[in-house]
Structures are given as C-alpha cells and as structure tokens.
Short mmCIF file of C-alpha atoms in Angstrom, two decimals:
data_model
loop_
_atom_site.label_atom_id
_atom_site.label_comp_id
_atom_site.label_asym_id
_atom_site.label_seq_id
_atom_site.Cartn_x
_atom_site.Cartn_y
_atom_site.Cartn_z
CA MET Z 1 251.21 214.28 109.65
CA ASP Z 2 249.45 216.97 107.89
CA GLY Z 3 248.95 215.64 104.34
CA ASP Z 4 248.53 218.81 102.72
CA THR Z 5 251.73 220.26 103.86
CA GLN Z 6 254.12 221.11 100.94
CA PRO Z 7 257.71 220.78 100.97
CA PRO Z 8 259.61 224.02 101.41
CA ASN Z 9 260.20 226.18 98.19
CA GLY Z 10 263.88 225.70 96.86
CA LEU Z 11 264.57 222.39 98.18
CA PHE Z 12 264.32 219.18 96.20
CA PRO Z 13 265.29 215.60 96.87
CA GLU Z 14 268.00 215.70 94.17
CA ALA Z 15 269.75 218.57 95.88
CA ASP Z 16 270.41 218.84 99.78
CA ASP Z 17 272.90 221.91 99.59
CA GLN Z 18 270.35 224.61 99.00
CA THR Z 19 269.29 226.82 101.74
CA VAL Z 20 265.59 226.66 102.81
CA GLU Z 21 264.10 229.54 104.47
CA ILE Z 22 261.37 228.80 106.90
CA ASP Z 23 258.38 231.02 107.72
CA PRO Z 24 259.27 232.18 111.35
CA SER Z 25 255.51 231.80 112.01
CA SER Z 26 255.57 228.13 110.72
CA THR Z 27 255.14 225.33 113.32
CA PHE Z 28 255.14 222.36 111.06
CA LEU Z 29 258.26 221.36 108.82
CA ASP Z 30 258.00 218.11 106.76
CA LEU Z 31 261.29 217.26 104.98
CA THR Z 32 260.27 213.66 104.14
CA SER Z 33 262.28 211.98 101.37
CA PHE Z 34 264.75 214.88 100.57
CA GLN Z 35 267.64 212.52 100.82
CA LEU Z 36 269.44 214.96 103.33
CA HIS Z 37 272.78 213.90 104.84
CA ASP Z 38 272.45 216.82 107.40
CA LEU Z 39 270.21 219.74 108.05
CA SER Z 40 272.94 222.37 107.36
CA SER Z 41 270.52 223.74 104.29
CA VAL Z 42 267.81 223.99 106.74
CA ASP Z 43 266.56 226.88 108.87
CA LEU Z 44 264.95 225.57 111.82
CA SER Z 45 262.40 228.20 113.29
CA SER Z 46 262.24 228.26 117.04
CA SER Z 47 258.52 228.13 116.78
CA LEU Z 48 258.27 224.68 115.38
CA THR Z 49 256.01 222.09 117.11
CA GLU Z 50 256.46 219.33 114.45
CA LEU Z 51 259.50 218.24 112.84
CA ASP Z 52 259.39 215.22 110.24
CA LEU Z 53 262.60 214.13 108.89
CA THR Z 54 261.46 210.84 107.54
CA CYS Z 55 263.27 208.96 104.88
CA ASN Z 56 266.46 210.98 104.64
CA ARG Z 57 270.25 209.81 105.08
CA LEU Z 58 270.85 211.47 108.44
CA SER Z 59 273.47 209.58 110.62
CA SER Z 60 273.48 212.35 113.31
CA LEU Z 61 271.27 214.85 115.27
CA ASP Z 62 271.57 218.42 114.36
CA PRO Z 63 272.26 220.23 117.82
CA ARG Z 64 269.92 222.95 116.87
CA ILE Z 65 267.02 220.53 117.25
CA ALA Z 66 267.79 220.62 121.09
CA HIS Z 67 266.81 224.14 121.35
CA LEU Z 68 263.37 223.84 119.84
CA SER Z 69 261.77 224.19 123.16
CA ASN Z 70 258.13 224.16 121.47
CA LEU Z 71 258.73 220.81 119.72
CA LYS Z 72 255.85 218.20 120.40
CA LYS Z 73 256.58 215.64 117.76
CA LEU Z 74 259.99 214.63 116.20
CA SER Z 75 260.15 211.86 113.50
CA LEU Z 76 263.60 210.52 112.51
CA ARG Z 77 262.21 207.51 110.74
CA GLN Z 78 264.03 205.52 108.03
CA ASN Z 79 267.47 206.97 108.45
CA LEU Z 80 270.89 206.03 109.52
CA ILE Z 81 270.61 206.79 113.18
CA ASP Z 82 272.75 204.52 115.43
CA ASP Z 83 273.13 204.32 119.15
CA ALA Z 84 275.88 207.02 119.20
CA ALA Z 85 273.88 209.39 117.36
CA VAL Z 86 270.82 209.44 119.84
CA GLU Z 87 273.10 209.73 122.77
CA PRO Z 88 272.80 213.41 123.14
CA PHE Z 89 268.99 213.14 123.87
CA SER Z 90 269.80 212.59 127.58
CA ARG Z 91 271.28 216.14 127.79
CA TRP Z 92 268.48 218.00 125.85
CA ASP Z 93 266.66 219.51 128.69
CA SER Z 94 264.78 222.03 126.14
CA LEU Z 95 262.92 219.18 124.81
CA SER Z 96 261.42 217.96 127.83
CA ALA Z 97 257.86 218.84 126.26
CA LEU Z 98 258.39 216.45 123.49
CA GLN Z 99 255.28 214.09 123.14
CA GLU Z 100 256.10 211.82 120.30
CA LEU Z 101 259.57 210.35 119.34
CA VAL Z 102 259.72 208.09 116.26
CA LEU Z 103 263.09 206.39 115.60
CA ARG Z 104 261.49 203.52 113.47
CA ASP Z 105 263.70 201.85 111.02
CA ASN Z 106 267.16 202.99 111.96
CA LYS Z 107 270.29 201.24 113.18
CA LEU Z 108 269.69 201.23 116.94
CA LYS Z 109 270.82 198.30 118.80
CA LYS Z 110 269.32 199.32 122.30
CA ILE Z 111 266.51 201.48 123.60
CA PRO Z 112 267.73 205.09 123.78
CA ASP Z 113 267.91 207.05 127.01
CA SER Z 114 264.67 209.01 126.67
CA SER Z 115 264.37 210.04 130.31
CA ILE Z 116 264.57 213.77 129.47
CA PHE Z 117 261.17 213.48 127.68
CA LYS Z 118 258.81 213.83 130.89
CA ASN Z 119 255.71 214.22 128.62
CA LEU Z 120 256.29 211.55 126.07
CA LEU Z 121 253.12 209.77 124.72
CA VAL Z 122 254.36 207.95 121.74
CA PHE Z 123 257.69 206.11 121.55
CA ASP Z 124 258.39 204.13 118.31
CA VAL Z 125 261.71 202.11 117.94
CA SER Z 126 260.38 199.43 115.63
CA PHE Z 127 262.43 197.94 112.81
CA ASN Z 128 265.80 198.30 114.22
CA GLU Z 129 268.19 195.73 115.71
CA ILE Z 130 267.09 196.17 119.35
CA THR Z 131 267.83 192.84 121.36
CA SER Z 132 266.62 194.02 124.94
CA LEU Z 133 264.00 196.22 126.38
CA HIS Z 134 266.54 197.52 128.89
CA GLY Z 135 266.19 201.21 129.04
CA LEU Z 136 262.42 201.39 128.90
CA SER Z 137 262.35 201.82 132.79
CA LYS Z 138 263.46 205.37 131.98
CA VAL Z 139 260.76 206.18 129.70
CA SER Z 140 258.07 208.61 131.21
CA ASN Z 141 255.01 206.82 132.91
CA THR Z 142 252.93 209.16 130.64
CA LEU Z 143 253.40 206.96 127.76
CA LYS Z 144 250.41 205.76 125.89
CA GLU Z 145 251.85 204.10 122.67
CA LEU Z 146 255.03 201.79 122.53
CA TYR Z 147 256.08 200.41 119.33
CA VAL Z 148 259.09 197.91 119.32
CA SER Z 149 258.22 195.60 116.52
CA LYS Z 150 260.55 194.01 113.98
CA ASN Z 151 263.52 193.69 116.41
CA GLU Z 152 265.41 190.92 118.33
CA VAL Z 153 263.75 191.21 121.71
CA THR Z 154 263.56 188.06 123.76
CA LYS Z 155 261.75 189.18 126.86
CA ILE Z 156 259.05 191.51 127.90
CA GLU Z 157 260.48 193.59 130.84
CA GLU Z 158 260.98 197.07 132.29
CA ILE Z 159 257.36 198.06 131.42
CA ASP Z 160 255.99 197.73 134.98
CA HIS Z 161 255.72 201.55 135.42
CA LEU Z 162 253.73 202.30 132.10
CA HIS Z 163 250.31 202.35 133.89
CA GLN Z 164 248.77 204.55 131.08
CA LEU Z 165 249.90 202.44 128.08
CA GLN Z 166 247.08 201.92 125.54
CA ILE Z 167 249.06 200.29 122.74
CA LEU Z 168 251.91 197.77 122.86
CA GLU Z 169 253.35 196.56 119.68
CA LEU Z 170 256.07 193.80 119.82
CA GLY Z 171 255.41 191.88 116.59
CA SER Z 172 258.02 190.00 114.93
CA ASN Z 173 260.66 189.66 117.79
CA ARG Z 174 261.71 186.53 119.64
CA LEU Z 175 259.40 186.44 122.45
CA ARG Z 176 258.58 182.98 123.84
CA VAL Z 177 256.59 184.10 127.03
CA MET Z 178 253.78 186.48 127.76
CA GLU Z 179 254.98 188.10 130.94
CA ASN Z 180 255.24 191.40 133.16
CA MET Z 181 252.19 192.93 131.86
CA GLN Z 182 250.03 192.68 134.95
CA ASN Z 183 250.41 196.64 135.61
CA LEU Z 184 249.18 197.64 132.12
CA THR Z 185 245.57 197.91 133.38
CA ASN Z 186 244.74 200.36 130.70
CA LEU Z 187 246.16 198.34 127.60
CA GLN Z 188 243.56 198.30 124.72
CA GLU Z 189 245.81 196.83 122.06
CA LEU Z 190 248.35 194.26 122.30
CA TRP Z 191 250.17 193.09 118.97
CA LEU Z 192 252.50 189.83 119.47
CA GLY Z 193 252.21 188.51 116.10
CA ARG Z 194 255.33 186.43 114.48
CA ASN Z 195 257.07 185.43 117.70
CA ARG Z 196 257.53 182.14 119.50
CA ILE Z 197 254.84 182.10 122.01
CA LYS Z 198 253.32 178.72 123.18
CA VAL Z 199 250.95 179.63 125.92
CA VAL Z 200 248.51 182.55 126.27
CA ASN Z 201 248.99 184.38 129.52
CA LEU Z 202 247.38 187.80 129.56
CA CYS Z 203 248.34 188.43 133.29
CA GLY Z 204 244.61 189.39 134.10
CA LEU Z 205 244.39 192.23 131.72
CA LYS Z 206 240.78 192.63 131.13
CA CYS Z 207 240.65 196.10 129.00
CA ILE Z 208 242.17 194.79 125.85
CA LYS Z 209 240.18 195.29 122.74
CA LYS Z 210 242.47 194.31 119.85
CA LEU Z 211 244.90 191.37 120.42
CA SER Z 212 246.94 189.48 117.83
CA LEU Z 213 249.00 186.26 118.36
CA GLN Z 214 249.30 185.53 114.79
CA SER Z 215 252.15 183.34 113.52
CA ASN Z 216 253.17 181.92 116.93
CA ARG Z 217 253.26 178.51 118.28
CA LEU Z 218 249.79 178.18 119.98
CA LEU Z 219 248.19 174.62 120.29
CA SER Z 220 245.27 175.88 122.40
CA MET Z 221 242.87 179.05 122.54
CA LYS Z 222 242.64 178.91 126.32
CA GLY Z 223 243.49 181.90 128.14
CA PHE Z 224 241.35 184.65 126.71
CA GLU Z 225 238.49 184.09 129.38
CA GLU Z 226 238.68 187.26 131.16
CA CYS Z 227 239.15 189.44 128.12
CA VAL Z 228 235.49 190.33 128.20
CA ALA Z 229 236.14 193.68 126.41
CA LEU Z 230 237.89 192.05 123.46
CA GLU Z 231 236.59 193.29 120.02
CA GLU Z 232 239.17 191.76 117.62
CA LEU Z 233 241.14 188.60 117.92
CA TYR Z 234 243.82 187.39 115.31
CA LEU Z 235 245.15 183.96 115.88
CA SER Z 236 245.90 182.74 112.42
CA HIS Z 237 248.86 180.60 111.51
CA ASN Z 238 249.35 178.57 114.53
CA GLY Z 239 248.74 174.95 115.44
CA ILE Z 240 245.15 175.29 117.04
CA ALA Z 241 243.10 172.20 116.73
CA LYS Z 242 240.04 173.28 118.70
CA MET Z 243 238.12 176.43 119.16
CA GLU Z 244 237.30 176.92 122.88
CA GLY Z 245 237.51 179.70 125.66
CA LEU Z 246 235.50 181.99 123.63
CA SER Z 247 232.09 182.07 125.22
CA THR Z 248 232.89 184.94 127.44
CA LEU Z 249 233.88 187.23 124.76
CA VAL Z 250 230.49 188.72 124.08
CA ASN Z 251 232.00 191.93 122.37
CA LEU Z 252 234.07 190.24 119.84
CA ARG Z 253 233.42 191.48 116.30
CA VAL Z 254 236.29 189.93 114.45
CA LEU Z 255 237.60 186.48 114.99
CA ASP Z 256 240.56 185.28 112.84
CA VAL Z 257 241.50 181.64 113.29
CA SER Z 258 242.54 180.91 109.67
CA SER Z 259 245.44 178.62 108.91
CA ASN Z 260 245.10 176.31 111.79
CA LYS Z 261 244.17 172.81 112.35
CA LEU Z 262 240.53 173.23 112.87
CA THR Z 263 238.24 170.30 112.11
CA SER Z 264 234.89 172.11 113.21
CA VAL Z 265 233.66 175.40 114.53
CA ASP Z 266 232.62 175.42 118.18
CA ASP Z 267 232.18 177.87 121.28
CA ILE Z 268 230.87 180.97 119.08
CA GLN Z 269 227.29 180.63 119.95
CA ASN Z 270 227.29 183.35 122.66
CA LEU Z 271 229.39 185.74 120.08
CA THR Z 272 226.36 187.87 119.24
CA CYS Z 273 228.29 190.92 117.96
CA LEU Z 274 230.59 188.95 115.67
CA GLU Z 275 230.76 190.34 112.31
CA ASP Z 276 233.99 188.84 110.35
CA LEU Z 277 234.79 185.21 110.91
CA TRP Z 278 238.06 183.99 109.31
CA LEU Z 279 238.08 180.25 109.01
CA ASN Z 280 239.93 179.66 105.78
CA ASP Z 281 242.90 177.24 105.45
CA ASN Z 282 241.72 174.81 108.01
CA GLN Z 283 240.26 171.24 107.95
CA ILE Z 284 236.58 171.96 108.33
CA GLU Z 285 234.55 169.42 106.64
CA SER Z 286 230.90 170.58 107.04
CA LEU Z 287 229.22 173.98 106.31
CA GLU Z 288 226.34 172.72 108.56
CA GLY Z 289 228.43 173.08 111.72
CA VAL Z 290 229.24 176.65 110.70
CA SER Z 291 225.73 177.70 110.60
CA GLU Z 292 224.82 176.11 113.86
CA ALA Z 293 227.80 177.62 115.67
CA ALA Z 294 227.26 181.10 114.31
CA VAL Z 295 223.40 181.18 115.38
CA GLY Z 296 224.02 183.81 118.08
CA SER Z 297 225.36 186.17 115.55
CA ARG Z 298 222.86 185.51 112.92
CA GLU Z 299 221.89 189.14 112.56
CA LYS Z 300 225.32 190.61 112.73
CA LEU Z 301 227.67 188.26 111.01
CA THR Z 302 228.44 189.76 107.44
CA THR Z 303 231.32 187.83 106.15
CA ILE Z 304 232.58 184.27 106.41
CA TYR Z 305 235.79 183.14 104.92
CA LEU Z 306 236.00 179.52 104.39
CA GLU Z 307 238.46 179.12 101.29
CA ASN Z 308 240.61 176.05 101.37
CA ASN Z 309 238.77 173.64 103.57
CA PRO Z 310 237.48 170.31 102.86
CA CYS Z 311 234.00 171.70 102.78
CA SER Z 312 234.95 173.95 99.83
CA PHE Z 313 236.21 171.07 97.64
CA LEU Z 314 235.52 167.42 98.95
CA THR Z 315 232.30 167.13 101.12
CA TYR Z 316 229.74 168.21 98.47
CA SER Z 317 228.99 166.97 95.00
CA PHE Z 318 229.73 168.89 91.70
CA ALA Z 319 226.58 170.68 91.69
CA ALA Z 320 225.63 170.65 95.40
CA SER Z 321 223.71 173.49 96.79
CA ILE Z 322 224.88 175.45 99.92
CA PRO Z 323 223.09 174.00 103.02
CA GLY Z 324 219.90 175.80 103.65
CA LYS Z 325 220.95 176.61 107.45
CA VAL Z 326 223.46 179.03 106.27
CA TYR Z 327 220.61 180.87 104.89
CA LYS Z 328 219.55 181.57 108.66
CA LEU Z 329 222.58 183.95 109.02
CA LEU Z 330 220.27 187.00 108.21
CA GLY Z 331 223.21 189.58 108.24
CA LEU Z 332 225.25 187.62 105.86
CA CYS Z 333 226.42 189.75 102.91
CA ALA Z 334 229.37 187.91 101.69
CA ILE Z 335 230.52 184.19 101.67
CA MET Z 336 233.73 182.91 100.00
CA LEU Z 337 233.61 179.20 99.22
CA GLN Z 338 235.91 178.69 96.53
CA SER Z 339 234.05 175.66 95.38
CA PHE Z 340 231.46 174.38 92.84
CA LEU Z 341 228.46 175.09 94.83
CA SER Z 342 225.36 176.68 93.28
CA GLY Z 343 223.63 178.10 96.14
CA GLU Z 344 220.59 178.90 94.43
CA SER Z 345 218.18 177.22 96.75
CA CYS Z 346 218.34 179.49 99.61
CA PHE Z 347 220.34 182.55 98.74
CA CYS Z 348 218.26 183.88 96.09
CA LYS Z 349 215.79 184.82 98.92
CA ASP Z 350 218.33 186.65 101.15
CA ALA Z 351 217.96 190.39 100.71
CA ASN Z 352 221.20 190.84 102.81
CA LEU Z 353 223.39 188.88 100.82
CA GLY Z 354 225.76 190.99 98.62
CA ILE Z 355 228.53 188.38 97.44
CA ILE Z 356 228.92 184.92 96.61
CA LEU Z 357 232.47 183.95 95.62
CA VAL Z 358 232.50 180.67 93.53
CA SER Z 359 235.75 179.91 91.85
CA HIS Z 360 237.11 177.56 89.20
CA LYS Z 361 233.53 176.54 87.63
CA TYR Z 362 230.51 178.73 87.06
CA GLN Z 363 227.23 177.49 88.05
CA LYS Z 364 223.74 178.52 86.58
CA PHE Z 365 222.18 180.87 89.07
CA SER Z 366 218.43 181.57 89.12
CA LYS Z 367 217.22 184.88 87.18
CA GLU Z 368 215.43 185.73 90.34
CA LEU Z 369 218.80 186.52 91.95
CA HIS Z 370 219.08 190.24 93.14
CA PHE Z 371 222.60 190.05 94.57
CA ALA Z 372 225.83 189.88 92.71
CA VAL Z 373 228.04 186.82 92.27
CA TRP Z 374 231.74 187.18 92.07
CA LEU Z 375 233.59 184.78 90.16
CA SER Z 376 237.11 183.53 89.35
CA THR Z 377 236.55 180.95 86.91
CA ARG Z 378 237.92 179.66 83.43
CA ILE Z 379 234.41 179.36 81.78
CA LEU Z 380 231.98 182.11 82.20
CA ALA Z 381 228.40 181.84 81.04
CA GLU Z 382 225.17 184.00 81.51
CA ILE Z 383 226.95 187.20 81.43
CA LYS Z 384 223.94 188.98 80.61
CA LEU Z 385 222.49 187.79 83.96
CA LEU Z 386 225.22 189.21 85.79
CA GLU Z 387 225.05 192.38 84.16
CA LYS Z 388 221.37 192.60 85.45
CA VAL Z 389 222.28 192.10 88.99
CA THR Z 390 225.56 194.34 89.14
CA LYS Z 391 226.20 197.95 89.26
CA GLU Z 392 229.38 197.86 87.35
CA LYS Z 393 231.40 195.15 85.34
CA GLU Z 394 235.02 194.97 84.59
CA ALA Z 395 236.40 192.16 82.52
CA SER Z 396 239.96 191.30 82.43
CA SER Z 397 242.32 188.50 81.33
CA ARG Z 398 244.97 187.07 83.72
CA GLU Z 399 246.69 183.90 82.88
CA ASN Z 400 243.56 182.62 80.86
CA GLN Z 401 241.23 183.48 83.70
CA ALA Z 402 238.27 185.95 83.20
CA ASP Z 403 237.36 188.11 86.31
CA ILE Z 404 233.98 189.61 86.94
CA VAL Z 405 234.39 192.41 89.30
CA THR Z 406 231.43 194.04 90.88
CA ARG Z 407 231.38 197.24 93.02
CA PHE Z 408 228.51 198.01 95.39
CA GLU Z 409 227.09 201.34 96.84
CA PRO Z 410 228.97 201.93 100.06
CA LYS Z 411 226.05 202.33 102.06
CA LYS Z 412 224.25 199.00 101.18
CA HIS Z 413 227.70 197.06 100.69
CA PRO Z 414 230.50 198.66 102.75
CA ARG Z 415 232.93 195.76 102.27
CA LEU Z 416 234.64 195.26 98.87
CA ILE Z 417 236.21 191.78 98.27
CA ILE Z 418 238.73 190.76 95.67
CA TRP Z 419 239.79 187.17 94.94
CA PRO Z 420 242.81 185.18 93.65
CA GLY Z 421 243.95 186.35 90.24
CA THR Z 422 243.51 190.03 90.98
CA GLN Z 423 245.45 192.83 92.37
CA ARG Z 424 244.47 194.21 95.69
CA TYR Z 425 241.91 196.79 95.48
CA ASN Z 426 242.72 199.83 97.77
CA GLU Z 427 239.72 202.18 97.10
CA ASP Z 428 238.97 202.34 100.87
CA GLN Z 429 240.32 200.84 104.16
CA ASN Z 430 237.84 198.18 103.91
CA SER Z 431 239.17 196.52 100.85
CA VAL Z 432 240.38 192.69 101.17
CA SER Z 433 242.33 190.45 99.10
CA LEU Z 434 241.83 186.80 99.28
CA GLY Z 435 243.53 183.52 98.26
CA SER Z 436 247.26 183.79 97.80
CA TYR Z 437 247.00 187.56 98.22
CA LEU Z 438 245.29 187.19 101.57
CA LYS Z 439 245.73 190.46 103.56
CA LYS Z 440 243.72 192.00 106.29
CA PRO Z 441 243.22 195.66 106.53
CA THR Z 442 245.08 197.18 109.57
CA GLN Z 443 246.87 200.12 110.44
CA HIS Z 444 249.61 198.19 111.90
CA THR Z 445 252.67 196.94 110.02
CA VAL Z 446 253.35 193.94 112.00
CA LEU Z 447 250.27 192.01 113.60
#
C-alpha cells in the first residue's frame, strides 16, 4: 500500500453516505477505516489496479468490483465477510488478472473458491474460522505467498501443486504433524508457531531460509540437518533439553532457543555466521560453556540473550566478574545478563562492545570504560561516569526504578535494546524489548 495516498475528498469515517468522486485516471483507491457498510457512495473507476477496503463494515461484495478488469490487488481485510459473501468470486471472470487477494480477519469458515484468479501471487485468509485447507487445490500454481495463520486448521493438505510457493504461514492453528510439503521446493519461509507439533519433518526441503516452530511441543532439535540454507531459526517455548542437529546450518544468523529446558550450549561451533543468540529463560548454569560453544562465530556474534538462567543469578558471587573467555567474542556489542556481574576485567578492553545490561544492583565500572552500560536498578551511582560514556541520557521513574537509557549512533550501534520496566522503543525495526516485554522484530503477526 502506498503510504502517501490520501483518502478521497468529501468522505469521512463518520459518514458513509456521501458520494465519492474518483479521478478516472486514478489507479489506486484506499478506503481504509471509513466504516463503510457498502460501496454505494463510492465511484469505482474502471482503471483501478489496487482497491484497499481494509477495516470497514462490509458484509457483501459490490458487484461492480467484478468489472474491474485491471485490478491487481484487492484487500477486504478486517470486514464482516462470510462464506456466502465471497461465493460470487468463482463467476467473476473479469478479475482473472488479480495477483493479490487479502481476506484476512473476516468470518470465513472455509477456503473461498479462487480458481478464477489464474495469476494469483498472494492469498491471505488469516484470522478467520477456517477448519480445513480443502479448496486450496483450486488455487493457481502461480501462488508465491500463502497466509492461513490464526485459524482452526488441523492438517496440512492440498498444497502439493504450489511449486512456486515461497512463504507459507500456518501459525496459531491446531496442527500436529508437518506433512505434504515435499513439493514446495522453492519454499523460503515457513511459519508454524503456536501449534501442537511434536516432531520436526521438513520433507526434504532445502531452500528454507526462515523457519519458526515457536510454542509447539518439540522435545528434540533433530530434523533440521538438511536445511543448509537456513538463516533464521525460532524454537522458543518448547520442551527442548539439548542443542543438537545444528552443525550443518552454516548460514544461520539468528538462533532462538529461549524458554526451553537447556542446561548447556552445544553444537554451534560451526555456525560462523551467527549474529543473534537467544538463550534466555533456560537452565544454563555456566557462561564458560557459552563462550566456548560460540567460538566459531566469535567475529560475527553481536548479541547474546541470557536473562533468567541460573548463570545470571546463582553461579557467580555477588561481585563476580564476567568470565574472561566471553571477551574472545570479538563481535559482541551487547550482552544481557540480568545479574550482579561487574564485567570490568575484560570488557573495558573490547572496542566492539556497546551494551551491557546489569539489573537490580549497580556495580562500579572502571573509568576507562568507553562503551555504554544500560541498567535497570534500584540504586544508581556514578551517574557522571555514565554521562561521559553515553551520547544521550534519559532518566525516568517507574515503580521506584530509575532507568538510564542510552542511544547509539546507527552506524556504530545498529541494534537498540530496551529492558524490563520500560515501554517498547520503536524508533526503527531493530528495536527489541526484553524481560516481561520480550518481543522480536518481525513482519509476521504470528510466528
């Protein structure tokens, strides 16, 4: 959608009974959030190539849409469209050139008949009440993106013919088995988070670059060995007790195994491209193992998340230092420990390190420090020292906690981190919230 497109003059969300005159030469019409019950007040130009009706109150389709032979994109997202309302699609021959059809967040209970759309590239029926993928067999084999997240689907089926499919999103359904995907040889992104899957079965697919199986019932990491092109792997909120089957994933940049049952970090020595490693909310007892395991990515690894592990609270004494071996991770620019560690002995020498998060109690840092220290703490001291090593300081009070917020120059510190007790910082797509606000930046609603 073109973000600069303005609503037509004379039409306001408060009133949908005014006639809207459209420039005959216009090719894009955006009627988002006008609370329209129908399109009687809208003059639909035959030259339209994009029609966006997102967030209205439409319960039926205006028959004039059937004659928009130039239409490439049609969005009916967040309306009141049910199965009966989309039944006319199968007879709208003039829309055969349509490439993108969005029916997200409506009242559909089954996959609409879209066989008439011979050139369809994007099909989105997420956030409905669909119980089966029956009907997908009629979708054009030109399809590249299919979104069926947040429904009630129990089985992956009728997608064998989608050889060109690149993105498949089936998160938040009732799937128990990964199956019938062996023909998706061009698939690059597979999102299956929040299902009931127990065993990984990628059906021999080797082109996948992004894969999410968050919030399932996995007990093992076996099954990814052939996914040599994988760049991002999200496995948080499962029951995984051991890291394994990762040695062949040499292109992996992001690995999220947070909120599992891990006691150590293993099998990532070969991951030389690894940049982000999410290990928070596990049972990891030693930081020594982390530094040893990540030796292969010592120059690329920029961020490690270790909050809520025994190594953050129990293993080290009140004023212990972070193990010197972690200093060997040359690319490290942020480490979140949520502990009482001072970190002075090694990190004051590291030119790349941009952030240390130490919560609950402030420890004195050497005046030689030339990186910033981010804190979430009850007692602050040496604020003048922090002023010397930071570009900008904000002090705020939240439930008797004072937060020091440091922002870095984008070129030197591209990743911005926020910790518990603050609101999420959304200045750019790389902002991240931690702790109880833990979210990862992603363009997908459901992982």
